[in-house]
Coordinates of C-alpha atoms in Angstrom, one line a residue:
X1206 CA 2.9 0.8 14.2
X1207 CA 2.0 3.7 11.8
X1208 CA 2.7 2.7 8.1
X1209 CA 2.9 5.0 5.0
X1210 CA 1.1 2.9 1.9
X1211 CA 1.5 4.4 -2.0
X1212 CA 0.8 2.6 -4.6
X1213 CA 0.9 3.2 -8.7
X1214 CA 3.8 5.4 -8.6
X1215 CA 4.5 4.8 -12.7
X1216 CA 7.4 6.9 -13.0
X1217 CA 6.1 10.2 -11.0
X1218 CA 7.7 10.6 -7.8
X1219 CA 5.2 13.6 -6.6
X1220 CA 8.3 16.1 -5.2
X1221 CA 6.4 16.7 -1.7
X1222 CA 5.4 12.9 -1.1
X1223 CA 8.7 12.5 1.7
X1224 CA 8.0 15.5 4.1
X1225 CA 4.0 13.7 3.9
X1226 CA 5.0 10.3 5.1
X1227 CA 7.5 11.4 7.7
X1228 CA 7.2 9.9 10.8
X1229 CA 6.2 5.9 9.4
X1230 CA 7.8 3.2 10.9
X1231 CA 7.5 1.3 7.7
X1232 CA 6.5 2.2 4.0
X1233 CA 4.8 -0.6 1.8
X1234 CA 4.2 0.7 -1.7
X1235 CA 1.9 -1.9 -3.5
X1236 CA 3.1 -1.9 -7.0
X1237 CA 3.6 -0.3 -10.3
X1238 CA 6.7 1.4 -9.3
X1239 CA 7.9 1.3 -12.8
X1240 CA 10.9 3.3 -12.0
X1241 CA 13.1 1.3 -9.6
X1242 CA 14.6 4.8 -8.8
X1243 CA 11.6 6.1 -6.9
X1244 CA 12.2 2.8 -4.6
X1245 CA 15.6 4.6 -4.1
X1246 CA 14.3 8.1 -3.1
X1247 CA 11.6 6.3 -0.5
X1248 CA 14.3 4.5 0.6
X1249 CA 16.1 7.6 1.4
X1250 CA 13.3 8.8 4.0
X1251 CA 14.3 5.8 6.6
X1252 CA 11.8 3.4 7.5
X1253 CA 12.2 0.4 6.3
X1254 CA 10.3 -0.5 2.7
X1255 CA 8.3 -3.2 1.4
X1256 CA 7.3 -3.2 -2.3
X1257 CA 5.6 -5.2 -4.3
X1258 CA 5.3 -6.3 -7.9
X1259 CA 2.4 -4.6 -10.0
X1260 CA 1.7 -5.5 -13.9
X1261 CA 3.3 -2.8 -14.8
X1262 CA 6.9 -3.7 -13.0
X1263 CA 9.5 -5.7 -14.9
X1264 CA 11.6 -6.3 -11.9
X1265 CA 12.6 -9.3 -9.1
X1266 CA 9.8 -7.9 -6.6
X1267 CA 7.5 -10.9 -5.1
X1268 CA 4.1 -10.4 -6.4
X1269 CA 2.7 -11.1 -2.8
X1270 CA 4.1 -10.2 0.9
X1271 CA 3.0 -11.0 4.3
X1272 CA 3.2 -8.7 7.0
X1273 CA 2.1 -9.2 10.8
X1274 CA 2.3 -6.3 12.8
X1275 CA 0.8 -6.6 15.9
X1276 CA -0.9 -9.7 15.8
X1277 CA -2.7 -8.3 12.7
X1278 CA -1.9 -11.0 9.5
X1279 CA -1.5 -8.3 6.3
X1280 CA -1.5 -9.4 2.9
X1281 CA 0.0 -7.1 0.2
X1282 CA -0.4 -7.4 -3.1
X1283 CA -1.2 -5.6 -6.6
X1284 CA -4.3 -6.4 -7.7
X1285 CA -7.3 -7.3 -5.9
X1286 CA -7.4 -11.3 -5.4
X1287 CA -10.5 -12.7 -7.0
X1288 CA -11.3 -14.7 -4.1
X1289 CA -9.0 -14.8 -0.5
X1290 CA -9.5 -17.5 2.2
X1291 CA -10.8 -16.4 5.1
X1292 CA -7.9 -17.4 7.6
X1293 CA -5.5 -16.6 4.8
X1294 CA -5.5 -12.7 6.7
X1295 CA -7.2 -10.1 8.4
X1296 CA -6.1 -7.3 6.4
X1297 CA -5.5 -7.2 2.3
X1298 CA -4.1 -4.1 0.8
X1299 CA -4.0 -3.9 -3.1
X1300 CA -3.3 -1.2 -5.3
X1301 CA -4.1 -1.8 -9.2
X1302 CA -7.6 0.4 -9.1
X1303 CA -6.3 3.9 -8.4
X1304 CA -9.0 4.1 -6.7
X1305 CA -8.7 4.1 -2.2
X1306 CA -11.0 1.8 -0.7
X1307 CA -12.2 0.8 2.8
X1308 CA -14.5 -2.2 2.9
X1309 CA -14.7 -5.8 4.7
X1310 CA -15.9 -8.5 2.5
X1311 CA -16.3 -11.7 4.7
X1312 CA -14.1 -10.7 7.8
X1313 CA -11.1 -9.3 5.8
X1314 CA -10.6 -5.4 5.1
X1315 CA -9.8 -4.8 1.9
X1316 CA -7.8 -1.6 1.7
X1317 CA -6.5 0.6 -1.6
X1318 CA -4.3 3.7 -0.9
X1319 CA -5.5 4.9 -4.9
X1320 CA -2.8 6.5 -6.9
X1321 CA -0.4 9.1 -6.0
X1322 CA 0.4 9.7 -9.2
X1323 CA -2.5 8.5 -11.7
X1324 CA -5.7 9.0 -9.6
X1325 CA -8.8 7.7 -11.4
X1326 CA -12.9 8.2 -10.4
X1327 CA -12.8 11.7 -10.0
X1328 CA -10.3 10.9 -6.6
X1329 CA -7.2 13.4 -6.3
X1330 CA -3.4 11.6 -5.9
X1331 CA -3.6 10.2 -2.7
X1332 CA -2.0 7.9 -0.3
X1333 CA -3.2 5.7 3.4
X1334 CA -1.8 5.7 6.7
X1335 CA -2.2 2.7 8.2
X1336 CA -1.8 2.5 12.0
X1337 CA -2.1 -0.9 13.8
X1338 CA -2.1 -1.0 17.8
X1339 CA -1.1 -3.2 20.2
X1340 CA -4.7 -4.3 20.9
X1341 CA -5.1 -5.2 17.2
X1342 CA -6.8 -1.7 17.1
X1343 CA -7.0 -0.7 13.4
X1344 CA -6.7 2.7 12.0
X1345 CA -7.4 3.8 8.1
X1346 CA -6.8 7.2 6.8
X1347 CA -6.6 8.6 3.3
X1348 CA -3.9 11.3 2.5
X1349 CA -4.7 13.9 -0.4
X1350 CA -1.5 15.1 -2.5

């Protein structure tokens, strides 16, 4: 399963982000959409979409979704959790930061995709590919715009 993950869209839909994320089976954008219309235009490239609410959304989204692909239990939320139990999920993917990020903190992977649209921390716009494997094999890769 190869997902596309944006986050922190706020209102700028970068014009070439579709013919990058071609080919996911799903997309997850972890919040502040802002524009519900940009939710639309993903929607447009196929796969199916998860989204959830950031602080800067004002719309019905849940603030937290659970994924399991492949055995693999995947929290998404906005921001980063102060604290997460440890069986609560192997993988947590926040936005919030614009900044990407790859690190384990007591057995869980903490992943950020940064901003595609408002990078901060000297980092360009980018987003993650996340690929999970039948094994449980996880793959992390950050996408420059």
């Amino acid at each position: 399963m190869r997902i596309a993950v944006i986050s922190d869209t706020h209102d700028r839909y970068p014009p070439h982000l579709p013919q990058r994320i071609q080919g996911a089976d799903e997309i997850w954008h972890l919040g502040d959409v802002s524009a519900p219309a940009i939710l639309d235009e993903l929607s447009l490239i196929g796969p199916p979409l998860h989204v959830v609410q950031g602080n800067c959304d004002f719309y019905p989204w849940p603030t937290s979704l659970r994924r399991e692909i492949n055995g693999m239990r995947c929290q998404l939320v906005h921001a980063p959790p102060p604290d997460l139990p440890r069986e609560y999920c192997d993988i947590l993917l926040h936005g919030h930061t614009h900044i990407p990020r790859d690190q384990v903190i007591d057995g869980i992977r903490w992943l950020n995709p940064g901003s595609v649209s408002l990078p901060r921390g000297g980092h360009p716009p980018s987003f993650g590919w996340l690929t999970i494997g039948p094994d449980k094999s996880v793959e992390w890769s950050i996408e420059h715009l």
